Short mmCIF file of C-alpha atoms in Angstrom, two decimals:
data_model
loop_
_atom_site.label_atom_id
_atom_site.label_comp_id
_atom_site.label_asym_id
_atom_site.label_seq_id
_atom_site.Cartn_x
_atom_site.Cartn_y
_atom_site.Cartn_z
CA LEU S 1278 -6.67 -5.01 -3.39
CA TYR S 1279 -9.79 -7.14 -2.84
CA ALA S 1280 -9.48 -6.80 0.95
CA GLU S 1281 -9.23 -3.02 0.61
CA LEU S 1282 -12.29 -2.95 -1.64
CA MET S 1283 -14.31 -4.98 0.87
CA ARG S 1284 -13.28 -2.74 3.76
CA ASN S 1285 -14.42 0.30 1.78
CA LEU S 1286 -17.59 -1.33 0.44
CA ALA S 1287 -20.32 1.29 0.78
CA THR S 1288 -24.08 1.49 0.33
CA ARG S 1289 -26.54 4.34 0.63
CA THR S 1290 -27.12 3.55 4.31
CA LYS S 1291 -23.40 3.06 4.98
CA PRO S 1292 -21.67 5.61 2.75
CA ASP S 1293 -18.41 5.56 4.71
CA GLY S 1294 -17.62 1.88 4.08
CA GLY S 1295 -17.93 -1.25 6.17
CA ALA S 1296 -21.17 -2.29 4.46
CA LEU S 1297 -20.31 -5.97 3.94
CA PRO S 1298 -21.97 -7.27 7.17
CA SER S 1299 -25.21 -5.42 6.42
CA ILE S 1300 -25.28 -6.80 2.85
CA VAL S 1301 -24.86 -10.37 4.11
CA GLU S 1302 -27.50 -9.79 6.81
CA ARG S 1303 -29.89 -8.44 4.21
CA PHE S 1304 -29.44 -11.50 2.00
CA VAL S 1305 -29.91 -14.08 4.76
CA SER S 1306 -32.90 -12.15 6.15
CA GLN S 1307 -34.56 -12.22 2.75
CA ALA S 1308 -33.88 -15.96 2.52
CA ALA S 1309 -35.29 -16.52 6.01
CA THR S 1310 -38.46 -14.59 5.12
CA GLN S 1311 -38.89 -16.64 1.95
CA ALA S 1312 -38.29 -19.91 3.78
CA GLN S 1313 -40.83 -19.01 6.47
CA SER S 1314 -43.50 -18.11 3.91
CA GLU S 1315 -42.91 -21.37 2.02
CA GLY S 1316 -42.43 -23.55 5.10
CA ARG S 1317 -38.96 -24.64 4.01
CA ASP S 1318 -35.47 -24.87 5.51
CA VAL S 1319 -33.60 -21.55 5.40
CA GLU S 1320 -30.24 -23.05 4.46
CA LEU S 1321 -31.88 -24.89 1.56
CA VAL S 1322 -33.36 -21.61 0.31
CA ILE S 1323 -29.95 -19.92 0.64
CA ARG S 1324 -28.33 -22.68 -1.40
CA GLU S 1325 -31.02 -22.40 -4.09
CA ARG S 1326 -30.70 -18.63 -4.32
CA LEU S 1327 -26.93 -18.98 -4.70
CA THR S 1328 -27.11 -21.73 -7.33
CA SER S 1329 -26.20 -19.26 -10.09
CA LEU S 1330 -22.90 -18.53 -8.35
CA GLU S 1331 -21.76 -22.15 -8.57
CA GLU S 1332 -21.12 -21.77 -12.30
CA LEU S 1333 -18.33 -19.33 -11.49
CA VAL S 1334 -14.86 -20.09 -10.11
CA SER S 1335 -15.10 -20.97 -6.37
CA GLY S 1336 -18.82 -20.25 -6.40
CA TYR S 1337 -19.56 -23.34 -4.30
CA ASP S 1338 -17.12 -22.24 -1.58
CA PHE S 1339 -18.65 -18.75 -1.61
CA ALA S 1340 -22.14 -20.22 -1.11
CA SER S 1341 -20.84 -22.47 1.67
CA VAL S 1342 -19.46 -19.47 3.57
CA ILE S 1343 -22.81 -17.65 3.33
CA ALA S 1344 -24.56 -20.79 4.60
CA HIS S 1345 -22.04 -20.97 7.45
CA TYR S 1346 -22.87 -17.37 8.35
CA TRP S 1347 -26.57 -18.31 8.61
CA ARG S 1348 -25.88 -21.31 10.83
CA ALA S 1349 -23.72 -19.18 13.12
CA HIS S 1350 -26.47 -16.58 13.20
CA GLN S 1351 -29.01 -19.21 14.23
CA ASP S 1352 -26.72 -20.61 16.93
CA GLY S 1353 -25.80 -17.20 18.29
CA ASP S 1354 -22.18 -17.90 17.38
CA ALA S 1355 -20.59 -14.45 16.98
CA GLY S 1356 -17.20 -16.04 16.27
CA GLY S 1357 -18.63 -18.10 13.42
CA LYS S 1358 -20.20 -15.02 11.84
CA ALA S 1359 -16.92 -13.14 12.22
CA ASN S 1360 -15.04 -16.00 10.53
CA ALA S 1361 -17.43 -15.93 7.57
CA LEU S 1362 -17.01 -12.17 7.18
CA ARG S 1363 -13.27 -12.53 7.60
CA TRP S 1364 -13.20 -14.97 4.68
CA LEU S 1365 -15.37 -12.69 2.54
CA ARG S 1366 -12.94 -9.83 3.25
CA ALA S 1367 -9.95 -11.93 2.08
CA GLU S 1368 -8.37 -11.84 5.54
CA TYR S 1369 -7.55 -15.55 5.90
CA PRO S 1370 -3.78 -16.09 5.66
CA ASN S 1371 -3.89 -19.72 4.46
CA ARG S 1372 -6.21 -22.49 3.33
CA SER S 1373 -5.72 -24.66 6.38
CA SER S 1374 -7.18 -21.99 8.67
CA ALA S 1375 -10.16 -21.53 6.39
CA LYS S 1376 -10.69 -25.29 6.22
CA LYS S 1377 -10.62 -25.55 10.00
CA ASP S 1378 -12.99 -22.65 10.68
CA LEU S 1379 -15.37 -22.80 7.72
CA GLY S 1380 -14.92 -26.14 6.00
CA VAL S 1381 -13.86 -24.59 2.67
CA SER S 1382 -10.61 -25.33 0.91
CA ALA S 1383 -10.14 -21.99 -0.88
CA ILE S 1384 -9.21 -18.47 0.17
CA ILE S 1385 -9.23 -15.16 -1.64
CA ASP S 1386 -5.70 -14.14 -2.62
CA ASP S 1387 -3.83 -12.00 -5.14
CA GLN S 1388 -4.29 -14.59 -7.88
CA SER S 1389 -8.05 -15.09 -7.46
CA TRP S 1390 -9.32 -11.69 -6.26
CA TYR S 1391 -10.97 -10.77 -9.56
CA ASP S 1392 -12.91 -14.06 -9.70
CA TYR S 1393 -14.26 -13.35 -6.22
CA LEU S 1394 -15.06 -9.77 -7.15
CA LYS S 1395 -17.37 -11.11 -9.87
CA LEU S 1396 -18.91 -13.46 -7.31
CA MET S 1397 -19.49 -10.58 -4.92
CA ALA S 1398 -21.07 -8.51 -7.71
CA ARG S 1399 -23.62 -11.24 -8.35
CA PHE S 1400 -24.18 -11.73 -4.63
CA VAL S 1401 -25.02 -8.08 -3.97
CA ARG S 1402 -27.52 -8.23 -6.81
CA LEU S 1403 -29.14 -11.25 -5.21
CA ALA S 1404 -29.29 -9.19 -2.00
CA GLY S 1405 -31.34 -6.55 -3.81
CA TYR S 1406 -28.71 -4.06 -4.96
CA GLY S 1407 -28.00 -3.01 -8.52
CA GLY S 1408 -24.42 -4.26 -8.49
CA LEU S 1409 -20.91 -3.07 -7.68
CA VAL S 1410 -19.17 0.10 -8.85
CA VAL S 1411 -15.42 -0.32 -8.37
CA VAL S 1412 -13.30 2.85 -8.69
CA LEU S 1413 -9.52 2.43 -8.95
CA ASP S 1414 -7.97 5.89 -8.92
CA GLU S 1415 -4.41 6.90 -9.80
CA VAL S 1416 -3.62 3.62 -11.54
CA VAL S 1417 -0.79 5.63 -13.08
CA ASN S 1418 1.22 3.87 -10.37
CA LEU S 1419 1.22 0.78 -12.61
CA TYR S 1420 2.90 2.89 -15.27
CA LYS S 1421 5.46 3.99 -12.68
CA MET S 1422 6.55 0.41 -11.92
CA GLN S 1423 10.20 -0.06 -12.82
CA HIS S 1424 10.03 -3.77 -13.66
CA LYS S 1425 8.62 -4.58 -17.06
CA THR S 1426 7.61 -8.09 -15.99
CA ALA S 1427 5.63 -6.80 -13.00
CA ARG S 1428 3.92 -4.21 -15.20
CA SER S 1429 3.03 -6.82 -17.77
CA ARG S 1430 1.43 -9.06 -15.16
CA ASN S 1431 -0.70 -6.19 -13.95
CA TYR S 1432 -1.62 -5.26 -17.50
CA GLU S 1433 -2.67 -8.85 -18.12
CA GLN S 1434 -5.15 -8.50 -15.27
CA VAL S 1435 -6.36 -5.19 -16.73
CA LEU S 1436 -6.77 -6.93 -20.08
CA ARG S 1437 -8.87 -9.64 -18.46
CA ILE S 1438 -11.12 -7.04 -16.85
CA VAL S 1439 -11.48 -5.16 -20.14
CA ASN S 1440 -12.30 -8.35 -22.05
CA ASP S 1441 -14.91 -9.41 -19.51
CA SER S 1442 -16.50 -5.96 -19.62
CA LEU S 1443 -16.61 -5.78 -23.41
CA GLN S 1444 -17.98 -9.32 -23.68
CA GLY S 1445 -20.57 -8.92 -20.92
CA VAL S 1446 -19.02 -11.63 -18.74
CA SER S 1447 -18.58 -9.51 -15.60
CA GLU S 1448 -22.25 -9.29 -14.70
CA GLY S 1449 -23.21 -6.62 -12.19
CA VAL S 1450 -19.84 -4.90 -11.83
CA LEU S 1451 -18.66 -1.59 -13.30
CA MET S 1452 -14.90 -1.00 -13.25
CA LEU S 1453 -13.64 2.58 -13.46
CA PHE S 1454 -9.90 3.26 -13.83
CA GLY S 1455 -8.51 6.75 -13.34
CA GLY S 1456 -5.10 7.66 -14.73
CA THR S 1457 -3.08 10.20 -16.68
CA PRO S 1458 -2.76 10.33 -20.49
CA GLU S 1459 0.78 8.94 -20.12
CA PHE S 1460 -0.54 5.90 -18.28
CA LEU S 1461 -2.79 5.14 -21.23
CA MET S 1462 -0.80 6.15 -24.28
CA ASP S 1463 2.90 5.78 -23.46
CA PRO S 1464 4.12 3.24 -26.07
CA TYR S 1465 6.85 1.85 -23.81
CA ARG S 1466 5.29 1.73 -20.32
CA GLY S 1467 1.62 2.68 -20.61
CA LEU S 1468 -1.36 0.47 -21.41
CA TYR S 1469 -0.63 1.01 -25.10
CA SER S 1470 2.67 -0.85 -24.60
CA TYR S 1471 0.55 -4.00 -24.24
CA GLU S 1472 -0.64 -4.62 -27.79
CA ALA S 1473 -3.85 -6.42 -26.86
CA LEU S 1474 -4.87 -3.50 -24.63
CA GLN S 1475 -3.96 -0.94 -27.27
CA THR S 1476 -6.30 -2.51 -29.82
CA ARG S 1477 -9.17 -2.73 -27.32
CA LEU S 1478 -8.72 0.77 -25.89
CA ALA S 1479 -8.03 2.56 -29.15
CA GLU S 1480 -10.09 5.73 -29.44
CA ASN S 1481 -12.54 6.52 -32.22
CA THR S 1482 -10.51 8.10 -35.02
CA PHE S 1483 -13.46 10.32 -35.95
CA ALA S 1484 -13.66 11.82 -32.44
CA ARG S 1485 -11.41 14.82 -33.00
CA ASP S 1486 -11.61 18.59 -33.45
CA GLY S 1487 -14.04 18.98 -30.56
CA LEU S 1488 -16.10 15.87 -31.36
CA VAL S 1489 -16.48 13.27 -28.60
CA ASP S 1490 -17.48 9.62 -28.40
CA LEU S 1491 -18.54 8.52 -24.91
CA SER S 1492 -19.59 5.02 -25.96
CA GLY S 1493 -16.05 3.62 -25.98
CA PRO S 1494 -14.05 2.20 -23.08
CA VAL S 1495 -11.92 5.37 -22.74
CA MET S 1496 -13.32 8.75 -21.71
CA ARG S 1497 -11.01 11.74 -21.58
CA LEU S 1498 -11.85 14.20 -18.81
CA GLN S 1499 -11.63 17.79 -19.92
CA ASN S 1500 -10.13 20.55 -17.79
CA LEU S 1501 -12.52 22.96 -16.12
CA SER S 1502 -13.35 25.94 -18.30
CA PRO S 1503 -13.30 29.46 -16.82
CA GLU S 1504 -17.10 29.33 -16.83
CA ASP S 1505 -17.05 26.02 -14.90
CA LEU S 1506 -14.67 27.41 -12.31
CA TYR S 1507 -16.80 30.53 -11.90
CA VAL S 1508 -19.88 28.39 -11.20
CA LEU S 1509 -17.90 26.29 -8.73
CA LEU S 1510 -16.69 29.33 -6.80
CA ALA S 1511 -20.18 30.83 -6.83
CA ASN S 1512 -21.57 27.63 -5.32
CA ILE S 1513 -18.92 27.67 -2.59
CA ARG S 1514 -19.85 31.27 -1.84
CA ARG S 1515 -23.49 30.20 -1.59
CA VAL S 1516 -22.59 27.44 0.88
CA PHE S 1517 -20.83 29.96 3.13
CA ALA S 1518 -23.95 32.14 2.93
CA GLU S 1519 -26.16 29.14 3.88
CA GLY S 1520 -28.14 29.60 0.66
CA ASP S 1521 -29.10 33.21 1.44
CA ASP S 1522 -27.96 35.50 -1.38
CA SER S 1523 -28.16 38.52 0.92
CA LYS S 1524 -25.38 37.03 3.09
CA HIS S 1525 -22.79 36.67 0.34
CA LEU S 1526 -19.37 37.56 1.74
CA ILE S 1527 -18.08 38.91 -1.57
CA PRO S 1528 -19.76 40.33 -4.72
CA ASP S 1529 -19.65 38.86 -8.21
CA ASP S 1530 -16.80 41.20 -9.14
CA ALA S 1531 -14.69 39.55 -6.44
CA LEU S 1532 -15.16 36.13 -8.05
CA GLN S 1533 -13.82 37.43 -11.35
CA ALA S 1534 -10.95 39.23 -9.63
CA PHE S 1535 -10.04 36.10 -7.69
CA MET S 1536 -9.99 34.02 -10.90
CA ARG S 1537 -7.75 36.58 -12.62
CA HIS S 1538 -5.42 36.53 -9.62
CA CYS S 1539 -5.19 32.73 -9.73
CA SER S 1540 -4.67 32.64 -13.48
CA GLU S 1541 -1.83 35.16 -13.22
CA ARG S 1542 -0.14 33.22 -10.42
CA ILE S 1543 -0.41 29.57 -11.57
CA GLY S 1544 -1.69 29.79 -15.15
CA ASP S 1545 -3.58 26.83 -16.63
CA ALA S 1546 -3.08 24.83 -13.43
CA CYS S 1547 -5.91 26.97 -12.06
CA PHE S 1548 -8.29 24.96 -14.28
CA ARG S 1549 -6.36 21.70 -14.61
CA THR S 1550 -5.95 21.03 -10.86
CA PRO S 1551 -8.49 23.33 -9.18
CA ARG S 1552 -7.96 21.95 -5.67
CA THR S 1553 -5.37 24.63 -4.87
CA THR S 1554 -7.68 27.35 -6.17
CA VAL S 1555 -10.67 26.07 -4.21
CA ARG S 1556 -8.66 25.76 -1.00
CA ALA S 1557 -7.39 29.34 -1.33
CA PHE S 1558 -10.93 30.59 -2.03
CA THR S 1559 -12.41 28.85 1.01
CA ASP S 1560 -9.57 30.28 3.14
CA LEU S 1561 -10.41 33.75 1.86
CA LEU S 1562 -14.11 33.34 2.65
CA ALA S 1563 -13.32 31.95 6.12
CA VAL S 1564 -11.27 35.03 6.98
CA LEU S 1565 -13.98 37.38 5.68
CA GLU S 1566 -16.64 35.49 7.60
CA GLN S 1567 -14.78 35.80 10.89
CA ASN S 1568 -13.53 39.33 10.25
CA PRO S 1569 -16.50 41.33 8.92
CA ASP S 1570 -14.48 44.55 8.75
CA ALA S 1571 -11.83 43.05 6.45
CA ASP S 1572 -11.72 44.17 2.81
CA TRP S 1573 -11.60 41.43 0.20
CA GLN S 1574 -9.65 43.65 -2.23
CA SER S 1575 -6.79 44.14 0.20
CA LEU S 1576 -6.80 40.44 1.14
CA LEU S 1577 -6.77 39.24 -2.46
CA GLY S 1578 -3.23 40.43 -3.12
CA SER S 1579 -1.92 38.39 -0.19
CA VAL S 1580 -3.40 35.09 -1.42
CA ALA S 1581 -0.39 32.82 -2.02
CA LEU S 1582 -0.77 30.19 -4.72
CA ALA S 1583 1.54 27.55 -6.14
CA PRO S 1584 0.80 24.84 -8.72
CA GLU S 1585 -0.27 21.62 -7.05
CA SER S 1586 2.34 18.87 -7.20
CA ASN S 1587 1.67 15.14 -7.00
CA PRO S 1588 4.78 13.02 -7.70
CA ASP S 1589 2.62 10.04 -8.67
CA LEU S 1590 1.10 12.07 -11.50
CA GLU S 1591 4.31 13.62 -12.80
CA PRO S 1592 5.84 12.30 -16.05
CA LEU S 1593 8.82 10.00 -15.65
CA ALA S 1594 12.20 11.67 -15.23
CA ALA S 1595 14.73 11.11 -17.96
CA GLY S 1596 16.71 8.72 -15.78
CA ASP S 1597 13.65 6.58 -15.09
CA GLU S 1598 12.76 5.85 -18.69
CA ALA S 1599 14.75 2.61 -18.76
CA ASP S 1600 13.15 -0.35 -17.04
CA ALA S 1601 14.93 -1.97 -14.12
CA ASP S 1602 14.85 -5.20 -16.10
CA SER S 1603 15.56 -3.50 -19.40
CA GLY S 1604 17.19 -6.65 -20.69
CA ASP S 1605 13.69 -7.79 -21.61
CA ASP S 1606 12.90 -4.60 -23.48
CA ASP S 1607 12.32 -4.66 -27.22
CA LEU S 1608 14.84 -1.86 -27.85
CA SER S 1609 18.58 -2.47 -28.12
CA SER S 1610 21.60 -0.25 -28.57
CA PHE S 1611 24.54 -0.94 -30.85
CA THR S 1612 27.50 0.79 -32.46
CA MET S 1613 28.90 0.59 -35.96
#
């Protein structure tokens, strides 16, 4: 997971990922500028700026790798720089290789990835950024795991992240988990099956009947309303017209007719999973754009729609309710 996060690490100047080298370069360049202005050794300045990291797990090794990157930069050693970045991306297979190449005795693995994520969050702040925003989408896959023991281990890690966030320990990192209501509230396999998580993620009992509380750790995303979908479709129409209202391919009446057509074909899924609706609408506009003589009313009836299906987001089938290691489950069956 950590390696994937580092590969997809993005900044404003590198929005498509792969931003780790530029972040490290920015940090060492700032240290070099400071050292030059103060007439000091660059590596000493780097060590001083990273002193705060040494209070965290493996912080000293992290600082040593950054210092190694600077030395390789000074010596024109591209291989040394690549080794440092390789370590920071969690790509070293074993400790002996890291010891040989970098002189550190630790590597980033499945057991320590979260500790290093907190280190990286502090490091990017020292490099001049606001921190890390980590988005883990479709974590419903944890809920889909058949083995209760494996799920529990993952939930323990989630609990650690939640505790650190609530207690202010994870400085400079924002963790966002995206999942289905079942992933959160299922009492047998969801996060609520882990009692410590249930108490920490419990929702405000007063937030009901249309009232919301966005200060808690759980935020429920509402489906698009018909008004929201209308605005979305109108904006897509404006994009096709390049912002010129006189070039709209269809009138306002067509937007309403298209929404009625979608609602009749796929019902509430039109607002719950609007990707299918948006794709069909863009297809319609594309045809009208390339065929100016076509009539949107005649085309509308031929728009084929089907509810979007994602097996990872579907509730568990009846046969999957029992865990693969159900012998550890709290429920038992008996006869009298």
